[in-house]
């Protein structure tokens, strides 16, 4: 009986989806939210003449040829002009730039995770090194962004990275705050999970959830297992991609970024003209079958997603797959299913959502909560997941599920070589919150790595060096054969703090002893209190998923001001030489590109005295007086208003949530059962046989309970 009932549900559901897709075809121009669904039966390229997989070894590491070409074209066509715009002829630094014969250092920028705080902090920082910003340009720091070859993002850092590209590398202040032309801004005053406020059942929130689910269900109906990462990815898209405005937010008039693919980046105008650094997003993985819900050890494979590939330069994998086909399950490089490939899996929102997929550590099935998220965000996410589970099959709902394109490869070293899926996670899951990995890959040969560290490590949400320490350690052990090493840094977070290195800009690795240098130079720009001694607004909580416009503006302003200021020892004023000092750091490695000695100029040596970390002669926090470390909400009405609303309406909410929570309790049983029972084999037919398991009774029961919940809530 349960059987037929479920089949009926299924076919009803598929019928309605057919109707929807026909409707979308009638009106193709603005796209539709169901463009989130990958296409699953696309003819593969001729695999006798081309391969979707690139395999290499740490000893013979290669980059994707199109990446080499992009970097090489940017290096010859754009970077000489950018260096020249920034440093002039070099005379202010007492160099003559022509003596470097065009051999400039290769620069990368790393943007760590930390939710909306990290994304906004990075925006303020990047505007402080952007030649297009007048105050940054005047301070001499503006120009560093323009000479970068790479930019890597992780979690919240992937959101600003994606946003910069999918809005065609715009002015950063306008990207965040909007302008009256083409940019709608990030709209962070509309809460990420419950944009209409804490009442999940308001018409607007219900319309929003409906649109989000319509996308996710379309993907599930294409036969690809979804998870919590999918609705989360769609929510992120409303803010960071370019198709959502305040006017269309709660409508289906826009695709809200569905159908925009990470592999589309090469066709964006700024990319075609080599105007932007090459973007790389980082995600971790948990070994399939481990079901880990804790912090990861350093061993599991770390992946990167470029506009060209899903890849890993970790020695034990050393392979990449063509990103366009990344949703295809490949065994030894061949699709499981004859010549049928999947395309359209690399949704821009899903890439950003994967990198920010921290649910495996936060799902609390016992308490029906997503830990750390606010009550309303947690309830919103679980509510959406519950509705999703009603309609489509999920697998491992607490991770980002990617069909494994590397199955069968490197079966002596690659831990997921036997698995048909990859379980990708937030890039910070192994405590490397800063996406350094890709920038230290030997074949990329970076000379300078700029870090805009908006990590929350200590109790006031400031960084404390943890990200650097974990990356340095992984590079020195697991990545010895494949990656450059980290320059010398203090040994503990306490040392970072006591030396003041988390409260001022610092250069690490200024004095290598080999040619070529044994490590890159790291320019470290930590989120830190305003040098003026003002109250800080940049150290808000990672899980604050709403900002008033006023807070966003102040946050950008503070991050920007610190970035263009450097520090003056024992004072609360900007360093007038900071811009030059940053230029000294960026160009310094050019001196090492020659066998003859080119000595560091006097002014640059003086800069390095102040800004370089010298393990023999460490600096002290005592040089940085009158810094305020405690976060002060700049717009209390705004944020507290929301909280108060939630408190006042809690009883009403609880009323409508009672059925829901009861349902969840039963669902949890179902989930655990499903987790236990799920078959690791996936093929695209399985969606129609979803309910054909012998234990039907259980599945049936959970649907029955769901329906009674539905009755209560309507
Ligand atoms: C290294 O890899 C490249 C490209 O895959 C290949 O052409 C070359 O022969 C390899 N070299 C060695 C020494 O294996
Ligand atoms: C790099 O420039 C060359 C010559 O202008 C051009 O043929 C090639 O397509 C460019 N490569 C990329 C990746 O744009
Ligand atoms: C820099 O060096 C080049 C070539 O050595 C020389 O022609 C030029 O005059 C120098 N510029 C300055 C400002 O000294
Ligand atoms: C430069 O950045 C500051 C701080 O975010 C901002 O107030 C100013 O408008 C920006 N200027 C331009 C030209 O974008
Ligand atoms: C968009 O369409 C879906 C599917 O019909 C519906 O559930 C959702 O409520 C709609 N959203 C809006 C904003 O109209
Ligand atoms: C959004 O960006 C895409 C390129 O990613 C572009 O084709 C499109 O015109 C943009 N849409 C809007 C509404 O700006
Ligand atoms: C992906 O494969 C297609 C088909 O072979 C090819 O045209 C495209 O250039 C490949 N893209 C990358 C990034 O390798
Ligand atoms: C590992 O791969 C090799 C080469 O592809 C194959 O010969 C071998 O049987 C595989 N081993 C296992 C355990 O699958
Ligand atoms: C790499 O593979 C080897 C061989 O299976 C294994 O001993 C080692 O632990 C793996 N390294 C990591 C970092 O997983
Ligand atoms: C540094 O940050 C880590 C988390 O990233 C935290 O566990 C540790 O307690 C912090 N230590 C100090 C001294 O702030
Ligand atoms: C420097 O000398 C080494 C060894 O003689 C040589 O391999 C290298 O190519 C030279 N580098 C430059 C930039 O000339
Ligand atoms: C992880 O979950 C799967 C499926 O539920 C189960 O088969 C496996 O034994 C679990 N692994 C561990 C290490 O608990």
mmCIF file of C-alpha atoms in Angstrom, residues 444-691:
data_model
loop_
_atom_site.group_PDB
_atom_site.id
_atom_site.type_symbol
_atom_site.label_atom_id
_atom_site.label_comp_id
_atom_site.label_asym_id
_atom_site.label_seq_id
_atom_site.Cartn_x
_atom_site.Cartn_y
_atom_site.Cartn_z
ATOM 1 C CA UNK A 444 52.219 27.988 -9.910
ATOM 2 C CA UNK A 445 55.474 29.478 -8.688
ATOM 3 C CA UNK A 446 54.068 32.323 -6.638
ATOM 4 C CA UNK A 447 56.501 34.823 -5.139
ATOM 5 C CA UNK A 448 54.192 36.913 -2.967
ATOM 6 C CA UNK A 449 51.029 35.912 -1.150
ATOM 7 C CA UNK A 450 48.754 38.592 0.227
ATOM 8 C CA UNK A 451 46.434 37.480 3.028
ATOM 9 C CA UNK A 452 43.393 39.492 4.039
ATOM 10 C CA UNK A 453 42.687 37.554 7.209
ATOM 11 C CA UNK A 454 39.113 38.030 8.393
ATOM 12 C CA UNK A 455 39.117 34.709 10.304
ATOM 13 C CA UNK A 456 37.425 34.530 13.674
ATOM 14 C CA UNK A 457 39.811 32.734 16.017
ATOM 15 C CA UNK A 458 39.765 34.341 19.447
ATOM 16 C CA UNK A 459 36.803 35.122 21.653
ATOM 17 C CA UNK A 460 36.402 38.602 20.140
ATOM 18 C CA UNK A 461 36.341 37.181 16.598
ATOM 19 C CA UNK A 462 39.811 38.389 15.673
ATOM 20 C CA UNK A 463 42.303 36.144 13.890
ATOM 21 C CA UNK A 464 45.119 34.720 16.023
ATOM 22 C CA UNK A 465 47.375 33.019 13.484
ATOM 23 C CA UNK A 466 45.630 29.641 13.628
ATOM 24 C CA UNK A 467 45.060 29.561 9.857
ATOM 25 C CA UNK A 468 48.719 30.214 9.081
ATOM 26 C CA UNK A 469 49.880 27.630 11.602
ATOM 27 C CA UNK A 470 47.671 24.859 10.214
ATOM 28 C CA UNK A 471 48.635 25.591 6.615
ATOM 29 C CA UNK A 472 52.321 25.796 7.459
ATOM 30 C CA UNK A 473 52.068 22.461 9.208
ATOM 31 C CA UNK A 474 50.185 20.703 6.389
ATOM 32 C CA UNK A 475 52.679 22.041 3.855
ATOM 33 C CA UNK A 476 55.612 20.822 5.926
ATOM 34 C CA UNK A 477 54.234 17.309 6.244
ATOM 35 C CA UNK A 478 51.642 16.181 3.716
ATOM 36 C CA UNK A 479 52.478 18.642 0.917
ATOM 37 C CA UNK A 480 56.257 18.514 1.045
ATOM 38 C CA UNK A 481 56.622 17.166 -2.484
ATOM 39 C CA UNK A 482 53.928 19.269 -4.138
ATOM 40 C CA UNK A 483 53.868 22.681 -2.498
ATOM 41 C CA UNK A 484 56.233 25.456 -1.513
ATOM 42 C CA UNK A 485 56.917 25.794 2.184
ATOM 43 C CA UNK A 486 55.534 28.482 4.478
ATOM 44 C CA UNK A 487 57.988 31.172 5.589
ATOM 45 C CA UNK A 488 58.971 31.332 9.283
ATOM 46 C CA UNK A 489 56.142 32.408 11.583
ATOM 47 C CA UNK A 490 55.652 32.400 15.370
ATOM 48 C CA UNK A 491 54.940 28.992 16.836
ATOM 49 C CA UNK A 492 51.665 29.567 18.650
ATOM 50 C CA UNK A 493 48.607 31.818 18.560
ATOM 51 C CA UNK A 494 49.723 33.252 21.878
ATOM 52 C CA UNK A 495 52.988 34.349 20.262
ATOM 53 C CA UNK A 496 51.105 35.937 17.361
ATOM 54 C CA UNK A 497 49.028 37.893 19.834
ATOM 55 C CA UNK A 498 51.843 38.894 22.183
ATOM 56 C CA UNK A 499 53.977 40.090 19.275
ATOM 57 C CA UNK A 500 51.074 42.206 18.029
ATOM 58 C CA UNK A 501 51.123 40.390 14.687
ATOM 59 C CA UNK A 502 47.356 40.072 14.621
ATOM 60 C CA UNK A 503 46.860 43.792 15.157
ATOM 61 C CA UNK A 504 49.030 45.294 12.373
ATOM 62 C CA UNK A 505 50.249 44.382 8.891
ATOM 63 C CA UNK A 506 53.302 42.100 8.797
ATOM 64 C CA UNK A 507 55.559 40.687 6.073
ATOM 65 C CA UNK A 508 56.724 37.087 6.623
ATOM 66 C CA UNK A 509 59.692 35.545 4.815
ATOM 67 C CA UNK A 510 61.544 38.757 3.928
ATOM 68 C CA UNK A 511 65.019 37.240 3.930
ATOM 69 C CA UNK A 512 65.268 33.913 2.134
ATOM 70 C CA UNK A 513 68.774 32.472 1.864
ATOM 71 C CA UNK A 514 68.420 30.636 -1.449
ATOM 72 C CA UNK A 515 67.978 31.625 -5.064
ATOM 73 C CA UNK A 516 65.309 30.976 -6.050
ATOM 74 C CA UNK A 517 63.890 31.667 -2.582
ATOM 75 C CA UNK A 518 62.897 28.669 -0.501
ATOM 76 C CA UNK A 519 59.466 30.177 0.236
ATOM 77 C CA UNK A 520 57.253 33.036 -0.949
ATOM 78 C CA UNK A 521 56.909 36.321 0.903
ATOM 79 C CA UNK A 522 53.595 36.561 2.772
ATOM 80 C CA UNK A 523 52.000 39.983 3.195
ATOM 81 C CA UNK A 524 49.647 39.544 6.134
ATOM 82 C CA UNK A 525 46.782 42.008 6.597
ATOM 83 C CA UNK A 526 44.786 40.804 9.615
ATOM 84 C CA UNK A 527 41.380 42.048 10.668
ATOM 85 C CA UNK A 528 42.328 44.246 13.613
ATOM 86 C CA UNK A 529 41.006 47.135 15.699
ATOM 87 C CA UNK A 530 41.044 50.591 14.097
ATOM 88 C CA UNK A 531 44.491 52.155 14.577
ATOM 89 C CA UNK A 532 42.663 55.340 15.588
ATOM 90 C CA UNK A 533 41.516 53.711 18.825
ATOM 91 C CA UNK A 534 37.844 53.772 17.778
ATOM 92 C CA UNK A 535 35.440 51.007 18.680
ATOM 93 C CA UNK A 536 35.699 48.147 16.192
ATOM 94 C CA UNK A 537 32.752 47.022 14.028
ATOM 95 C CA UNK A 538 34.682 44.564 11.821
ATOM 96 C CA UNK A 539 34.756 41.690 14.329
ATOM 97 C CA UNK A 540 31.134 40.602 14.208
ATOM 98 C CA UNK A 541 30.142 36.955 14.590
ATOM 99 C CA UNK A 542 30.676 34.475 11.759
ATOM 100 C CA UNK A 543 27.057 33.353 12.040
ATOM 101 C CA UNK A 544 25.600 36.836 11.904
ATOM 102 C CA UNK A 545 23.696 36.447 8.657
ATOM 103 C CA UNK A 546 22.104 39.917 8.538
ATOM 104 C CA UNK A 547 23.730 43.352 8.535
ATOM 105 C CA UNK A 548 22.125 46.742 8.526
ATOM 106 C CA UNK A 549 23.317 48.971 5.701
ATOM 107 C CA UNK A 550 24.837 51.262 8.285
ATOM 108 C CA UNK A 551 26.918 48.440 9.741
ATOM 109 C CA UNK A 552 28.061 47.286 6.317
ATOM 110 C CA UNK A 553 29.189 50.802 5.424
ATOM 111 C CA UNK A 554 31.128 51.222 8.660
ATOM 112 C CA UNK A 555 32.666 47.784 8.335
ATOM 113 C CA UNK A 556 33.920 48.562 4.825
ATOM 114 C CA UNK A 557 35.199 51.914 5.984
ATOM 115 C CA UNK A 558 37.153 50.523 8.939
ATOM 116 C CA UNK A 559 38.673 47.672 6.951
ATOM 117 C CA UNK A 560 39.586 50.056 4.166
ATOM 118 C CA UNK A 561 41.127 52.627 6.495
ATOM 119 C CA UNK A 562 43.315 50.080 8.273
ATOM 120 C CA UNK A 563 44.416 48.647 4.930
ATOM 121 C CA UNK A 564 45.645 52.001 3.645
ATOM 122 C CA UNK A 565 47.226 53.036 6.963
ATOM 123 C CA UNK A 566 49.866 50.554 8.145
ATOM 124 C CA UNK A 567 50.846 51.519 11.681
ATOM 125 C CA UNK A 568 53.049 53.954 13.552
ATOM 126 C CA UNK A 569 54.723 52.406 16.601
ATOM 127 C CA UNK A 570 53.444 53.779 19.900
ATOM 128 C CA UNK A 571 50.866 55.999 18.247
ATOM 129 C CA UNK A 572 47.353 55.974 16.821
ATOM 130 C CA UNK A 573 48.071 57.464 13.437
ATOM 131 C CA UNK A 574 48.676 56.165 9.928
ATOM 132 C CA UNK A 575 52.194 55.555 8.648
ATOM 133 C CA UNK A 576 52.835 58.007 5.796
ATOM 134 C CA UNK A 577 55.304 55.501 4.281
ATOM 135 C CA UNK A 578 52.947 52.516 4.391
ATOM 136 C CA UNK A 579 52.028 52.681 0.701
ATOM 137 C CA UNK A 580 55.703 52.653 -0.271
ATOM 138 C CA UNK A 581 56.432 49.866 2.179
ATOM 139 C CA UNK A 582 53.705 47.714 0.635
ATOM 140 C CA UNK A 583 55.221 48.427 -2.784
ATOM 141 C CA UNK A 584 58.645 47.389 -1.445
ATOM 142 C CA UNK A 585 57.206 44.082 -0.249
ATOM 143 C CA UNK A 586 55.384 43.380 -3.497
ATOM 144 C CA UNK A 587 58.407 44.040 -5.726
ATOM 145 C CA UNK A 588 61.125 42.603 -3.473
ATOM 146 C CA UNK A 589 61.157 39.098 -4.947
ATOM 147 C CA UNK A 590 62.018 40.571 -8.364
ATOM 148 C CA UNK A 591 65.529 41.022 -6.998
ATOM 149 C CA UNK A 592 65.835 37.253 -6.697
ATOM 150 C CA UNK A 593 65.033 36.559 -10.330
ATOM 151 C CA UNK A 594 68.622 37.219 -11.334
ATOM 152 C CA UNK A 595 71.903 35.561 -10.485
ATOM 153 C CA UNK A 596 73.608 38.876 -9.996
ATOM 154 C CA UNK A 597 72.892 40.610 -6.733
ATOM 155 C CA UNK A 598 70.440 43.455 -6.762
ATOM 156 C CA UNK A 599 70.449 44.898 -3.298
ATOM 157 C CA UNK A 600 67.406 46.078 -1.432
ATOM 158 C CA UNK A 601 67.081 49.850 -1.537
ATOM 159 C CA UNK A 602 67.617 51.895 1.620
ATOM 160 C CA UNK A 603 64.024 53.002 1.860
ATOM 161 C CA UNK A 604 62.788 49.447 1.403
ATOM 162 C CA UNK A 605 65.254 48.194 4.016
ATOM 163 C CA UNK A 606 63.865 50.755 6.414
ATOM 164 C CA UNK A 607 60.324 49.616 5.664
ATOM 165 C CA UNK A 608 61.324 45.999 6.247
ATOM 166 C CA UNK A 609 62.726 46.915 9.672
ATOM 167 C CA UNK A 610 59.257 47.939 10.709
ATOM 168 C CA UNK A 611 57.036 45.485 8.850
ATOM 169 C CA UNK A 612 59.032 42.241 8.530
ATOM 170 C CA UNK A 613 58.766 39.482 11.071
ATOM 171 C CA UNK A 614 62.243 38.676 12.363
ATOM 172 C CA UNK A 615 62.144 35.556 14.551
ATOM 173 C CA UNK A 616 65.409 36.678 16.186
ATOM 174 C CA UNK A 617 64.035 40.041 17.107
ATOM 175 C CA UNK A 618 60.261 39.749 17.448
ATOM 176 C CA UNK A 619 58.099 42.823 17.852
ATOM 177 C CA UNK A 620 55.699 43.447 20.722
ATOM 178 C CA UNK A 621 52.048 44.199 21.124
ATOM 179 C CA UNK A 622 53.066 47.029 23.451
ATOM 180 C CA UNK A 623 53.954 49.119 20.384
ATOM 181 C CA UNK A 624 50.249 49.220 19.525
ATOM 182 C CA UNK A 625 48.604 51.339 22.228
ATOM 183 C CA UNK A 626 44.931 52.180 22.767
ATOM 184 C CA UNK A 627 43.466 49.468 20.581
ATOM 185 C CA UNK A 628 39.908 48.483 21.443
ATOM 186 C CA UNK A 629 39.212 44.768 20.959
ATOM 187 C CA UNK A 630 35.599 44.421 22.046
ATOM 188 C CA UNK A 631 33.003 44.483 19.267
ATOM 189 C CA UNK A 632 30.571 47.374 19.588
ATOM 190 C CA UNK A 633 27.402 47.063 17.540
ATOM 191 C CA UNK A 634 27.276 50.271 15.501
ATOM 192 C CA UNK A 635 23.563 50.000 14.827
ATOM 193 C CA UNK A 636 21.991 48.313 17.834
ATOM 194 C CA UNK A 637 18.436 49.174 16.866
ATOM 195 C CA UNK A 638 18.858 47.297 13.656
ATOM 196 C CA UNK A 639 20.088 44.032 14.962
ATOM 197 C CA UNK A 640 18.425 43.958 18.334
ATOM 198 C CA UNK A 641 15.153 44.825 16.698
ATOM 199 C CA UNK A 642 15.307 41.511 14.894
ATOM 200 C CA UNK A 643 16.163 39.649 18.057
ATOM 201 C CA UNK A 644 13.366 41.325 19.964
ATOM 202 C CA UNK A 645 10.929 40.499 17.249
ATOM 203 C CA UNK A 646 11.952 36.902 17.537
ATOM 204 C CA UNK A 647 11.587 36.876 21.303
ATOM 205 C CA UNK A 648 8.197 38.589 21.208
ATOM 206 C CA UNK A 649 6.885 36.251 18.578
ATOM 207 C CA UNK A 650 8.409 33.134 19.936
ATOM 208 C CA UNK A 651 5.189 31.726 21.279
ATOM 209 C CA UNK A 652 3.438 32.194 17.966
ATOM 210 C CA UNK A 653 6.358 30.681 16.151
ATOM 211 C CA UNK A 654 6.490 27.788 18.484
ATOM 212 C CA UNK A 655 2.837 27.186 17.790
ATOM 213 C CA UNK A 656 3.461 26.806 14.115
ATOM 214 C CA UNK A 657 6.670 24.949 14.698
ATOM 215 C CA UNK A 658 5.259 22.340 17.044
ATOM 216 C CA UNK A 659 4.031 20.090 14.279
ATOM 217 C CA UNK A 660 7.202 20.797 12.450
ATOM 218 C CA UNK A 661 9.470 19.822 15.270
ATOM 219 C CA UNK A 662 7.419 16.738 15.970
ATOM 220 C CA UNK A 663 7.754 15.876 12.357
ATOM 221 C CA UNK A 664 11.474 16.433 12.523
ATOM 222 C CA UNK A 665 11.797 14.040 15.392
ATOM 223 C CA UNK A 666 10.245 11.340 13.259
ATOM 224 C CA UNK A 667 12.151 12.508 10.249
ATOM 225 C CA UNK A 668 15.355 12.225 12.198
ATOM 226 C CA UNK A 669 14.621 8.583 12.701
ATOM 227 C CA UNK A 670 14.001 8.357 8.988
ATOM 228 C CA UNK A 671 17.191 10.225 8.223
ATOM 229 C CA UNK A 672 19.313 8.045 10.383
ATOM 230 C CA UNK A 673 17.705 5.066 8.803
ATOM 231 C CA UNK A 674 18.254 6.542 5.390
ATOM 232 C CA UNK A 675 21.873 7.384 6.178
ATOM 233 C CA UNK A 676 22.416 3.838 7.275
ATOM 234 C CA UNK A 677 20.552 2.357 4.417
ATOM 235 C CA UNK A 678 21.575 4.539 1.548
ATOM 236 C CA UNK A 679 23.298 2.786 -1.256
ATOM 237 C CA UNK A 680 26.551 4.405 -2.246
ATOM 238 C CA UNK A 681 25.887 3.510 -5.871
ATOM 239 C CA UNK A 682 24.071 6.268 -7.656
ATOM 240 C CA UNK A 683 22.722 6.197 -11.108
ATOM 241 C CA UNK A 684 20.404 8.603 -12.645
ATOM 242 C CA UNK A 685 17.491 6.245 -12.901
ATOM 243 C CA UNK A 686 17.333 5.820 -9.193
ATOM 244 C CA UNK A 687 15.085 8.761 -8.529
ATOM 245 C CA UNK A 688 12.109 6.855 -9.899
ATOM 246 C CA UNK A 689 12.907 3.812 -7.785
ATOM 247 C CA UNK A 690 13.513 5.872 -4.737
ATOM 248 C CA UNK A 691 10.823 4.217 -2.728
#
